[in-house]
XYZ file of C-alpha atoms in Angstrom:
624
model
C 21.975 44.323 7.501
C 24.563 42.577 5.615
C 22.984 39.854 2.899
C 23.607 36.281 4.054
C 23.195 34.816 0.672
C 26.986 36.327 0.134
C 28.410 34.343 3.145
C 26.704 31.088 1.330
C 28.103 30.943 -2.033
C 26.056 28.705 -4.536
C 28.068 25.426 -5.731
C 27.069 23.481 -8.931
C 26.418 19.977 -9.073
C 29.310 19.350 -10.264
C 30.644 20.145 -7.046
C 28.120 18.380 -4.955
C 28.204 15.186 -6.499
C 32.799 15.963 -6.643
C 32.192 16.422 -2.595
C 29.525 13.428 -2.361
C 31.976 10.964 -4.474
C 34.929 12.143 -1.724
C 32.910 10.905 1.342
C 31.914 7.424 -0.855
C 35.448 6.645 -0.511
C 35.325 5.031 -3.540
C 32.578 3.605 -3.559
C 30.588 3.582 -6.223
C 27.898 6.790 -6.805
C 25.200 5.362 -9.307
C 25.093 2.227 -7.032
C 24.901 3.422 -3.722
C 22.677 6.986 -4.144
C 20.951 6.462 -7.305
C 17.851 4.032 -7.637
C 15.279 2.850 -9.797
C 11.421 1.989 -8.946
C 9.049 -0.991 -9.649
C 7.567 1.957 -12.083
C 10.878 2.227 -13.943
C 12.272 5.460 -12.501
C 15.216 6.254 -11.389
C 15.483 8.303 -8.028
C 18.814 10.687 -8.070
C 19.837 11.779 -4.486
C 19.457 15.184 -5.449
C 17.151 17.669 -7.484
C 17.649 20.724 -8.457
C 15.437 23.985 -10.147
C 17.116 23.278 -13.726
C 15.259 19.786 -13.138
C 11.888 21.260 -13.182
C 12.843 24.433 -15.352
C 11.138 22.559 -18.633
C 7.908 21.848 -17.117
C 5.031 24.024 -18.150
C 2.323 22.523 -15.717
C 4.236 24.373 -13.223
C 2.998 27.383 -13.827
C -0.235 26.262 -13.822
C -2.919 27.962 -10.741
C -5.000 25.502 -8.812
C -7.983 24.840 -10.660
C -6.816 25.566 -14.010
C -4.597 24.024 -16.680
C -3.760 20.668 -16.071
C -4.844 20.233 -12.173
C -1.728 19.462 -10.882
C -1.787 22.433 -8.234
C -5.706 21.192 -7.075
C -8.678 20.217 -8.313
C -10.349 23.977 -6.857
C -9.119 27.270 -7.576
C -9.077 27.592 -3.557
C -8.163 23.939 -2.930
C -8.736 23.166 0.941
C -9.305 26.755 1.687
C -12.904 26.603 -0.308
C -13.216 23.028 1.209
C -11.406 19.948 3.142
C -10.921 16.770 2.089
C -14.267 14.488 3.454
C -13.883 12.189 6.263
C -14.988 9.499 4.813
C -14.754 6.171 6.520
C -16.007 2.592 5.117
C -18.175 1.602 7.568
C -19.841 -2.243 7.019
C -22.226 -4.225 9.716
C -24.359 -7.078 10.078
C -27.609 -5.100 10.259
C -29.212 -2.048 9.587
C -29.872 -0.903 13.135
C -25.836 -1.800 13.836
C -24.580 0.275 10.757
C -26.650 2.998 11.829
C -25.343 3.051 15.832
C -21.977 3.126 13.025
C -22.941 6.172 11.403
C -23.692 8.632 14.272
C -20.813 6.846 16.079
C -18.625 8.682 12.843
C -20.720 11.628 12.620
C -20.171 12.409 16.206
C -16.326 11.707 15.724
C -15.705 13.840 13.029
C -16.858 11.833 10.053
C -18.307 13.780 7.072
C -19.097 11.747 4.398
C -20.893 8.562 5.373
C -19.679 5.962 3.125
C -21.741 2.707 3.542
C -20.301 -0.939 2.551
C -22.575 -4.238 2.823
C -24.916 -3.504 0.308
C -26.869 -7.268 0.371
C -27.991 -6.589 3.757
C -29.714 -3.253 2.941
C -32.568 -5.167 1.010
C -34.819 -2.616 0.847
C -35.961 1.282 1.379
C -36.728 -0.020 4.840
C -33.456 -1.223 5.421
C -32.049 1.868 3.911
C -34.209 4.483 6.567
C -32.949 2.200 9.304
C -29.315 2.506 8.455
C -29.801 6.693 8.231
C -32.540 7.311 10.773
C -30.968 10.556 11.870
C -28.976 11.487 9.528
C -29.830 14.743 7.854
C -29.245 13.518 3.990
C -29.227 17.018 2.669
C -26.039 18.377 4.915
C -24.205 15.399 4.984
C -22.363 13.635 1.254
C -23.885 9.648 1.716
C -21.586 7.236 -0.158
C -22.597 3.776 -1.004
C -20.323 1.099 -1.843
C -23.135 -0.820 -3.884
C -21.498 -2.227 -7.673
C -24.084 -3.993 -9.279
C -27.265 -4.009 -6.394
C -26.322 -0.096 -7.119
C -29.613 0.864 -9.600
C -31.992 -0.569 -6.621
C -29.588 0.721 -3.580
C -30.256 4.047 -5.766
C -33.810 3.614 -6.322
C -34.219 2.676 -2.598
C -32.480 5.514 -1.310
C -33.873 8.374 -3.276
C -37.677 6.763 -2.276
C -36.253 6.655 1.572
C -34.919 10.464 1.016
C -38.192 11.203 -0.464
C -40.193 10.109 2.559
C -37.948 12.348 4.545
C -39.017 15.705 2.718
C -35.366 15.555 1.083
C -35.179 16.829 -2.556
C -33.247 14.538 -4.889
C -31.641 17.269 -5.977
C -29.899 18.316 -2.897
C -28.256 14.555 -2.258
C -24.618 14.243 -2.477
C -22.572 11.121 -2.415
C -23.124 8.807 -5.044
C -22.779 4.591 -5.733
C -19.772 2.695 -6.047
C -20.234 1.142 -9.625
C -17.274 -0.042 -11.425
C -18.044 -3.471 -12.963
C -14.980 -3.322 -14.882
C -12.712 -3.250 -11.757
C -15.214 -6.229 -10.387
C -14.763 -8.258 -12.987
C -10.895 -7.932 -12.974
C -10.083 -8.274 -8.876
C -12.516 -11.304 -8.571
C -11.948 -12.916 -11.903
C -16.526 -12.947 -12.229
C -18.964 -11.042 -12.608
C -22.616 -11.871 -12.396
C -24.488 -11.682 -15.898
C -22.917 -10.339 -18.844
C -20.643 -7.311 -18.894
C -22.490 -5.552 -21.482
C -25.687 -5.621 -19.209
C -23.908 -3.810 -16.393
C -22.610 -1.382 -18.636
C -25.967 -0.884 -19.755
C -27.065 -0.986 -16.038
C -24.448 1.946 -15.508
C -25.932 4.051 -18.116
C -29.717 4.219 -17.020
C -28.141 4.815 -13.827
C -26.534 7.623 -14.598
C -28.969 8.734 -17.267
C -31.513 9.193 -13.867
C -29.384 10.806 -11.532
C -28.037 13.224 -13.951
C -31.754 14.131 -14.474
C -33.149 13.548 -11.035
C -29.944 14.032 -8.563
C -27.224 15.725 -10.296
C -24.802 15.524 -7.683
C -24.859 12.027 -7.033
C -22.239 10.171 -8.719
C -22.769 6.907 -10.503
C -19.521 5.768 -12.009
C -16.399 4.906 -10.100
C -13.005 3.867 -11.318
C -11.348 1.880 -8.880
C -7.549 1.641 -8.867
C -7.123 0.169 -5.609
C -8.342 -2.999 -7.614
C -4.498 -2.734 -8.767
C -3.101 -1.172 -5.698
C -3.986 -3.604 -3.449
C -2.832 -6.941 -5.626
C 0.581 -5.373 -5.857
C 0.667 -2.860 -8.845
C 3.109 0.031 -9.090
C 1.820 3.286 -8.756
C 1.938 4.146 -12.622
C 0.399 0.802 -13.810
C -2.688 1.800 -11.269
C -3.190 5.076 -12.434
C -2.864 3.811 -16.317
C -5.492 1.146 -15.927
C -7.260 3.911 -13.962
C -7.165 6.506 -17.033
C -8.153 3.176 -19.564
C -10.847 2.244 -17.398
C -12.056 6.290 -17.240
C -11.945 6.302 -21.007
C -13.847 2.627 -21.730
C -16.513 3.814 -19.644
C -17.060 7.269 -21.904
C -16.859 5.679 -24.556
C -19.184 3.043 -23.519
C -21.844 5.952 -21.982
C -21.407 7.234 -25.897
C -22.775 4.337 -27.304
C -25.919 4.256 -25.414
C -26.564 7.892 -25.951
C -24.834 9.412 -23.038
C -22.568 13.015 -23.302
C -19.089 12.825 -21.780
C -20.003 16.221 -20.797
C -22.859 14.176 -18.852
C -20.521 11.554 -17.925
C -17.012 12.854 -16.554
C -19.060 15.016 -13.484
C -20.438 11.547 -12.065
C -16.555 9.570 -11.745
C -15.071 9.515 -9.209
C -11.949 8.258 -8.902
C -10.470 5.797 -6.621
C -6.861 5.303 -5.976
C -4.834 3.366 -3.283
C -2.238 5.180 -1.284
C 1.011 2.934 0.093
C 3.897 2.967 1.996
C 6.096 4.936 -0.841
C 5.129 8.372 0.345
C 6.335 10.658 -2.920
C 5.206 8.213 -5.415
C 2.119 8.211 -3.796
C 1.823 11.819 -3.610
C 3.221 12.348 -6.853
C 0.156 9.870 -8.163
C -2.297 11.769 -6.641
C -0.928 14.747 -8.621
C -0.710 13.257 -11.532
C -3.932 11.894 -11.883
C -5.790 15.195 -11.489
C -3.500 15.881 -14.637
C -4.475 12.937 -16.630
C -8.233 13.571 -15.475
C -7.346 16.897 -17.448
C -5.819 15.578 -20.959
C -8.910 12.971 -20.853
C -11.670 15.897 -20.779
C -10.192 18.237 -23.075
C -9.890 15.299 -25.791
C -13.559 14.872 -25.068
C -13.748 18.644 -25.231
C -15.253 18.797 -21.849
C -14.384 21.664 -20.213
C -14.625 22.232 -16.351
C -15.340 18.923 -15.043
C -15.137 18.707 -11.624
C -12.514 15.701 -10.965
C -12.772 13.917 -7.456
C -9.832 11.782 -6.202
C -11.201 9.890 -3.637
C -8.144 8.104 -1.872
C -7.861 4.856 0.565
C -5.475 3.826 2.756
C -3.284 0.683 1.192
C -4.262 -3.269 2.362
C -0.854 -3.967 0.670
C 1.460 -3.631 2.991
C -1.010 -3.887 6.112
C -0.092 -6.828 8.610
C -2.023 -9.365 10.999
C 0.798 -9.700 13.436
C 1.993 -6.209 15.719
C -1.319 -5.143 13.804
C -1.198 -1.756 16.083
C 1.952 -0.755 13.841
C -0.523 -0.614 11.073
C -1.500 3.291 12.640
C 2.304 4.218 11.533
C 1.597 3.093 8.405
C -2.072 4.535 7.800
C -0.177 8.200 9.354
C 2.210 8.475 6.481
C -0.335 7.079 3.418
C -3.259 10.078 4.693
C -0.569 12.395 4.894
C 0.533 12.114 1.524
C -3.176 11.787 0.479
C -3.561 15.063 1.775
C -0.916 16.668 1.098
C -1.476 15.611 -2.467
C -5.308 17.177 -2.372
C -7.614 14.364 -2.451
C -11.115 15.555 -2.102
C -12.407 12.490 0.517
C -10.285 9.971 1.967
C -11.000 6.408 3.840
C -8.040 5.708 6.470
C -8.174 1.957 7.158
C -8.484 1.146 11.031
C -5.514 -0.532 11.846
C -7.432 -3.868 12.012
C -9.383 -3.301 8.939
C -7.843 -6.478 7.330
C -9.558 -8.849 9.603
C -12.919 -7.953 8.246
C -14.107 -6.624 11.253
C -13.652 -3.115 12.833
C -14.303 -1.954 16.758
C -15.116 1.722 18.020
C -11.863 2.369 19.653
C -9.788 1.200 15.776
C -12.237 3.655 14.164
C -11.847 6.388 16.327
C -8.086 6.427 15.873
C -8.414 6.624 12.246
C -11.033 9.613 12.479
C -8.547 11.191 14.814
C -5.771 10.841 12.258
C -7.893 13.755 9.973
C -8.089 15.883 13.105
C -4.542 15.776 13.827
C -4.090 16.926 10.022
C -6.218 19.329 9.738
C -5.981 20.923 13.141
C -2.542 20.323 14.460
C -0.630 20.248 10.498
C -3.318 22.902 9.564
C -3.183 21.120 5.880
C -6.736 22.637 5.159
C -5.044 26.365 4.985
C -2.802 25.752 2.446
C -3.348 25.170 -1.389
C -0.909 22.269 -2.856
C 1.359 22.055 0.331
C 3.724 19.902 -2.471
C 4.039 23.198 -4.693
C 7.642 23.835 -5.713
C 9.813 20.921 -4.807
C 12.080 20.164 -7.023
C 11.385 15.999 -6.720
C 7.783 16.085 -6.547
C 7.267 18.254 -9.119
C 9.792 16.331 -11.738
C 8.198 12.877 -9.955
C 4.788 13.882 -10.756
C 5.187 14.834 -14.501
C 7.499 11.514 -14.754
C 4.545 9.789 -12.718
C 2.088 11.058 -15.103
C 4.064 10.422 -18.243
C 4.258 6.651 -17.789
C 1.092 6.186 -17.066
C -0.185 7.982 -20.253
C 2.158 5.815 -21.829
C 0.607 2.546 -20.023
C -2.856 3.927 -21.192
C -1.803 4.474 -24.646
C -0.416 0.981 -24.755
C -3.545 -0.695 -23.435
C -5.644 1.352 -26.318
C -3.160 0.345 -29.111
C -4.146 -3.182 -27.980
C -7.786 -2.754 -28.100
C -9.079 -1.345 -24.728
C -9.369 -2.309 -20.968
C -12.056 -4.694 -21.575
C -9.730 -6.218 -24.215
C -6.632 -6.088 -21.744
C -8.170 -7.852 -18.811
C -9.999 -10.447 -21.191
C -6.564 -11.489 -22.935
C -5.115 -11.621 -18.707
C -2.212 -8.887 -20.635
C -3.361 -6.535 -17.096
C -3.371 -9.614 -14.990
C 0.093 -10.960 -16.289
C 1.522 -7.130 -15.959
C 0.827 -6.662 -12.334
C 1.862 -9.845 -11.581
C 5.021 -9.530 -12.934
C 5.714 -6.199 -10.808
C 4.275 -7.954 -7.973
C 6.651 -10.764 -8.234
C 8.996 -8.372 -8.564
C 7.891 -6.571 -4.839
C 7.450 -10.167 -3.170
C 11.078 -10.849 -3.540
C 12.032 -7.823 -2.129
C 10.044 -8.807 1.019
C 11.337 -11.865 1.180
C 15.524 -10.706 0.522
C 14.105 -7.557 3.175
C 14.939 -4.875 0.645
C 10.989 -3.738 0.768
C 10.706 -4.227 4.939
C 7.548 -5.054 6.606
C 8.051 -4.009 10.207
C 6.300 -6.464 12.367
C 6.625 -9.164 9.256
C 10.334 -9.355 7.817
C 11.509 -6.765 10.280
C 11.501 -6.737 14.108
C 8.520 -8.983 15.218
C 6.911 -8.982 17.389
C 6.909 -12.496 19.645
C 4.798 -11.739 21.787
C 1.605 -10.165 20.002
C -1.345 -11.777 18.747
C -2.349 -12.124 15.774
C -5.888 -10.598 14.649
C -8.755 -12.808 14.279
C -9.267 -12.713 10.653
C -13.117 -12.741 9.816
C -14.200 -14.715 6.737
C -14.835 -12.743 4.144
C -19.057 -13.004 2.420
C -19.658 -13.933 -1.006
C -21.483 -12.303 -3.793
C -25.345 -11.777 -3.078
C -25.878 -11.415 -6.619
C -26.394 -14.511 -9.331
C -23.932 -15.875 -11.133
C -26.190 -16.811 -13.551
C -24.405 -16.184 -17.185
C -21.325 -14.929 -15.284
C -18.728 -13.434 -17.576
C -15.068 -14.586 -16.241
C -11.699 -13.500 -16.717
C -8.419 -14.529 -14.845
C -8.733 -13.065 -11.623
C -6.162 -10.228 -9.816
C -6.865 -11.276 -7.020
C -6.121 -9.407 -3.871
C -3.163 -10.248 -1.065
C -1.045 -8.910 1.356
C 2.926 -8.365 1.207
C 3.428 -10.169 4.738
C 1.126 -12.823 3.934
C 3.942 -15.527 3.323
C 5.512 -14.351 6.343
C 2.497 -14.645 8.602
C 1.430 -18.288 7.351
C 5.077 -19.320 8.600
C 4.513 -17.501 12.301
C 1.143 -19.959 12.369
C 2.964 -22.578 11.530
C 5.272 -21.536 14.347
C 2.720 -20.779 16.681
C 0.572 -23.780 16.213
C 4.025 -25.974 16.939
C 3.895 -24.030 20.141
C 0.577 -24.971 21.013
C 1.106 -28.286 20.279
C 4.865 -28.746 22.010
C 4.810 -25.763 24.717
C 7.098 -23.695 22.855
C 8.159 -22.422 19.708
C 10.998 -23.809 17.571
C 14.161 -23.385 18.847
C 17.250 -21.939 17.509
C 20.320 -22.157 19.734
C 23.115 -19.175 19.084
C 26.716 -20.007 19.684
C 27.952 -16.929 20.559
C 31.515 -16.982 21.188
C 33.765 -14.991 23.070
C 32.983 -11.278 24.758
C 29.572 -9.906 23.290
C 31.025 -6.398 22.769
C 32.827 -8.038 19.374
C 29.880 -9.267 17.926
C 26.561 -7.899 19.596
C 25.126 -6.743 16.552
C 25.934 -9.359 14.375
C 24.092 -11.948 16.847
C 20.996 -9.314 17.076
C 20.716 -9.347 13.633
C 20.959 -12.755 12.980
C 18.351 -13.301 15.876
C 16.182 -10.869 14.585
C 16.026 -13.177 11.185
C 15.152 -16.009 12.685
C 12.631 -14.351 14.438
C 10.479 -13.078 11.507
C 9.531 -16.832 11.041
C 8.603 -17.633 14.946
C 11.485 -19.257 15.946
C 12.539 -18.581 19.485
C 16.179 -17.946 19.688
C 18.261 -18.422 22.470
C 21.243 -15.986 22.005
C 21.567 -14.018 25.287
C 24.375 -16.478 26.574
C 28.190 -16.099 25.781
C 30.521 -18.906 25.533
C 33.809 -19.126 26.389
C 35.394 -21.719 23.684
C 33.820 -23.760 21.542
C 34.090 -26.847 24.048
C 31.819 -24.682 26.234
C 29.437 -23.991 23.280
C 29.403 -27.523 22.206
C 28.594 -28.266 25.712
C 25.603 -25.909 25.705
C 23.974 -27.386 22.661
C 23.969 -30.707 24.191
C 21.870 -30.133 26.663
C 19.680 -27.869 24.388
C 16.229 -28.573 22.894
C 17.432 -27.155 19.786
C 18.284 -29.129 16.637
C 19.289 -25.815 14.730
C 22.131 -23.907 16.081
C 24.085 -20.835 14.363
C 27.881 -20.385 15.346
C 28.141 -15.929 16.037
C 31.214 -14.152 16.962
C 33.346 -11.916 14.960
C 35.249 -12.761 12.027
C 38.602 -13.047 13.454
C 37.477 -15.589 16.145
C 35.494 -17.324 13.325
C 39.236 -18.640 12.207
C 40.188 -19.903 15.450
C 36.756 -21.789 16.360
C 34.634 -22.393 13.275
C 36.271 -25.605 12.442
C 36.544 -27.413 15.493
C 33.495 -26.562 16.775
C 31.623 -27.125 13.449
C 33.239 -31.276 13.959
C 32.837 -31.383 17.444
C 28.567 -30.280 17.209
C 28.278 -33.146 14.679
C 30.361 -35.693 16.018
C 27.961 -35.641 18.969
C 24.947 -35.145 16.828
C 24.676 -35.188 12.958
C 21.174 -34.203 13.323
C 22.261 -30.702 14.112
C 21.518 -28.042 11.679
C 24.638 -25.777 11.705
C 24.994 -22.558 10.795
C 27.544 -19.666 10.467
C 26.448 -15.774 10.939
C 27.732 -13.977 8.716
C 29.405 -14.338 4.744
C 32.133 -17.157 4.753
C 34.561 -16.120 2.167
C 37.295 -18.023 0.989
C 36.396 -20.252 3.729
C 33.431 -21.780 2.680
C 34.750 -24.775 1.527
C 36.757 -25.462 4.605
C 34.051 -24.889 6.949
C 31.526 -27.062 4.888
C 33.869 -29.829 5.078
C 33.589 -29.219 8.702
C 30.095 -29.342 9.350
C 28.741 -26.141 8.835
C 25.699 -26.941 6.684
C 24.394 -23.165 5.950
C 25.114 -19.330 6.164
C 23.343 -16.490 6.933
C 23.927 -13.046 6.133
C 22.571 -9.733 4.419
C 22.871 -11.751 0.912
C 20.346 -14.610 2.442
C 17.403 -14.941 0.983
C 15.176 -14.189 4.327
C 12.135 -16.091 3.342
C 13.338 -19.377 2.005
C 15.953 -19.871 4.191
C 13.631 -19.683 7.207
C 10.782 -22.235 5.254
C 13.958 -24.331 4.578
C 14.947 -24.353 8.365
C 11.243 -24.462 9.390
C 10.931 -27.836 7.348
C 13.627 -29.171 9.269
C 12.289 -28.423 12.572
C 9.184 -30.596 11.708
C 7.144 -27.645 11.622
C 5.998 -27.216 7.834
């Protein structure tokens, strides 16, 4: 058998990048194939093994070193990654027909939200009659009612003949990450730390598997932080609260086995995988400076709220797909995926059973749970993670220079970084560089949007509340989907949406996708554009908008016609109506100043600023 590799001679880079240049025609190489990140990385088109060659963590086995490979010598082959799916009601009896509804679909960690309406032990058997609490990880999502959630559930497992000692799970207690995401938190900070450290002080004597600490980074994910400023604060918060434990007489050896760690997953499928990786790592460099040696880290992930949308909300199941897979792919030990109308508030059976079935299809049709760090060996994940996990140690160290995460988010210095990088992200939505599919790209018309639930308030005190500026948490297509209401409740009120008329001159074929495009803007904000019809001249066009509804109209044909009918038609539309919002599709040139003089009030093209230009338009359609 002759060897292949000598009909396939290697090439350097050199030559790659000589050959890439060639088909650029010119055009230029660091612009068009090189790219930087909201987390200050830049993305080459191409990696390579003399890119990874200095990187000792490489050779690390799973389970050892720094983590990077998996958290368990055998990773997913020892165990999968838990089902576990947030699951909130208005009762106890309702969460419980919840529960077995999950456990009978495949979920296998129960992972319970509403914590004020489980007031008691009572409340607490109701919500897990029939659920065997010593075979199945029960996760409560409890922050501060968490030391009497804890008490109450350990009395309710009592009653059952369950040993504390065999519960797994734990209680969702990170009044740091409270305080930051609402801007309050009830009673003094220093009495919840407190709180968290008799909490954890009794479980680790009582329960030791139950965990009582969580760091939550989707706190950061989900107001618009980049993946290395969520997995920095995540690492700062980790090491406040050890240090914190310390002072009231609690080990880190005690402490670090009862975090878990919770980090947001988004739409950027490598950085989020590459995150994953990398925080197993810094999980690593955090124990061994508190010389603790073989604790057990677990990465619990959740699907992003980010970049989730109210309109076309079923596209939200695309979205969900590619955020597990990376989660899993990256070895989280449990993992929520969001129902695709989990932003409303409010779930249903059939949303909750496609999310469950997402874990199926990865475990049994991907077969991810037979394969230890699926990510193992490429070249870009494995340079992205150590570049991942290098800025965020270097966001940590910054935040400790500066006196600590309590210190950061007091002075707003956490608050005023995210914001600036989500700033940074909404203008990319709003210019369609970051696309939303159903939002800023290809709506939708015709679906409805979900009916968004209001949202209940604290049921604890806010007696002595300590404050901070708030985080906050929003959506990416949020702007977007306050202009479609706008838009839709003009249509309730008139019969129909806005109306854009599109002047589409001469034979489609030269300009087809020019005038989808430009529909496809308007679209995005609710207005309902009439561009199937071709005109023959602009008499015929100017004709057609007089007998129109519209008071907006945008001129679309190719440039070469643009020369022969702009102008005339541009004095002709406001001659018979000044009223008329013109428009051109498409970048002007060197005739701008012509076909301004004309009447052509505005352009639109790739350079438009998607957003504003469609508030600006909306404004003059007497809908804002």
């Amino acid at each position: 058998m002759s060897n292949l590799l000598t009909e396939f001679p290697a090439h350097s880079y050199e030559q790659w990048r000589e050959a890439a240049e060639a088909l650029l025609k010119g055009a230029p190489f660091e612009k068009l194939l090189v790219s930087k990140t909201h987390e200050d990385i830049t993305i080459q088109p191409i990696y390579r093994r003399e890119d990874i060659a200095d990187l000792a963590e490489r050779n690390d086995s799973p389970g050892a070193g720094t983590l990077v490979r998996a958290s368990r010598r055998e990773g997913f082959l020892d165990a999968g990654w838990d089902v576990s799916q947030e699951l909130s009601a208005d009762s106890p009896a309702a969460l419980n027909t919840m529960i077995h509804e999950g456990l009978n679909g495949g979920q296998s960690e129960v992972n319970l939200g509403a914590p004020c309406m489980l007031k008691d032990a009572a409340d607490i058997a109701t919500a897990l009659d029939g659920v065997a609490l010593d075979a199945v990880s029960v996760w409560f999502r409890s922050g501060g009612l968490s030391p009497r959630i804890a008490a109450d559930y350990l009395s309710t497992a009592g009653k059952l003949g369950v040993p504390a000692a065999k519960l797994r799970g734990g209680f969702q207690f990170d009044p740091i990450g409270k305080l930051v995401s609402t801007g309050r938190l009830a009673g003094s900070l220093e009495k919840s730390l407190d709180a968290v450290a008799e909490l954890t002080r009794e479980m680790a004597e009582n329960a030791p598997s139950l965990r009582t600490i969580a760091v939550d980074g989707t706190v950061y994910q989900n107001a618009g932080a980049s993946a290395t400023q969520e997995l920095g604060y995540v690492i700062a918060t980790l090491v406040t609260y050890i240090e914190e434990m310390k002072k009231r007489g609690l080990d880190p050896a005690v402490v670090l086995p009862r975090v878990r760690l919770i980090l947001g997953v988004g739409s950027d499928y490598f950085m989020e995988l590459a995150k994953i990786r990398a925080a197993r790592w810094l999980w690593s460099r955090v124990a061994d400076a508190y010389a603790v040696g073989g604790a057990p880290v677990h990465i619990h992930a959740v699907t992003s709220r980010w970049n989730k949308t109210a309109y076309d909300a079923h596209s939200n199941m695309l979205r969900v797909t590619s955020e597990s897979f990376a989660a899993v792919v990256a070895g989280a030990d449990s993992l929520h995926i969001g129902p695709y109308d989990e932003i409303s508030g409010k779930t249903n059976e059939f949303s909750r059973r496609i999310a469950r079935n997402l874990h199926t299809i990865l475990r049994e049709e991907c077969g991810l749970d037979r394969v230890i760090d699926p990510a193992g060996g490429s070249y870009y994940i494995e340079w992205l993670t150590d570049q991942v996990a290098a800025k965020s140690w270097a966001i940590f160290q910054d935040i400790e220079t500066k006196g600590g995460m309590i210190q950061g988010i007091t002075d707003g210095d956490v608050q005023k970084a995210v914001e600036t990088v989500r700033g940074a992200k909404l203008r990319n939505v709003r210019i369609r560089k970051e696309k939303i599919v159903g939002a800023n790209m290809y709506p939708d018309l015709k679906g409805r949007k979900l009916e968004m639930q209001e949202t209940s308030g604290s049921c604890s005190s806010d007696g002595g509340a300590t404050t901070v500026p708030a985080l906050g948490c929003i959506r990416a297509a949020e702007e977007y989907e306050a202009l479609r209401d706008a838009s839709s409740a003009y249509a309730a009120k008139n019969g129909a949406p806005p109306p854009i008329l599109q002047l589409n001159i001469g034979p489609s074929r030269k300009y087809r996708l020019r005038a989808d495009w430009t529909a496809a803007f308007f679209e995005a904000a609710g207005f309902a554009v009439d561009g199937k019809r071709d005109f023959r001249d602009a008499d015929e066009a100017a004709s057609a908008l007089g007998a129109s509804p519209a008071k907006i109209a945008v001129i679309t044909s190719d440039d070469p016609t643009y020369l022969e009918v702009v102008e005339p038609l541009a004095k002709a539309v406001k001659a018979a109506n000044p009223g008329i919002t013109l428009l051109v599709a498409g970048a002007p040139g060197d005739n701008e100043a012509a076909w301004t003089a004309a009447g052509v009030d505005l352009f639109v093209n790739v350079r438009s600023n998607n957003y504003e230009l469609n508030e600006q338009l909306l404004k003059t359609a007497g809908v804002l």
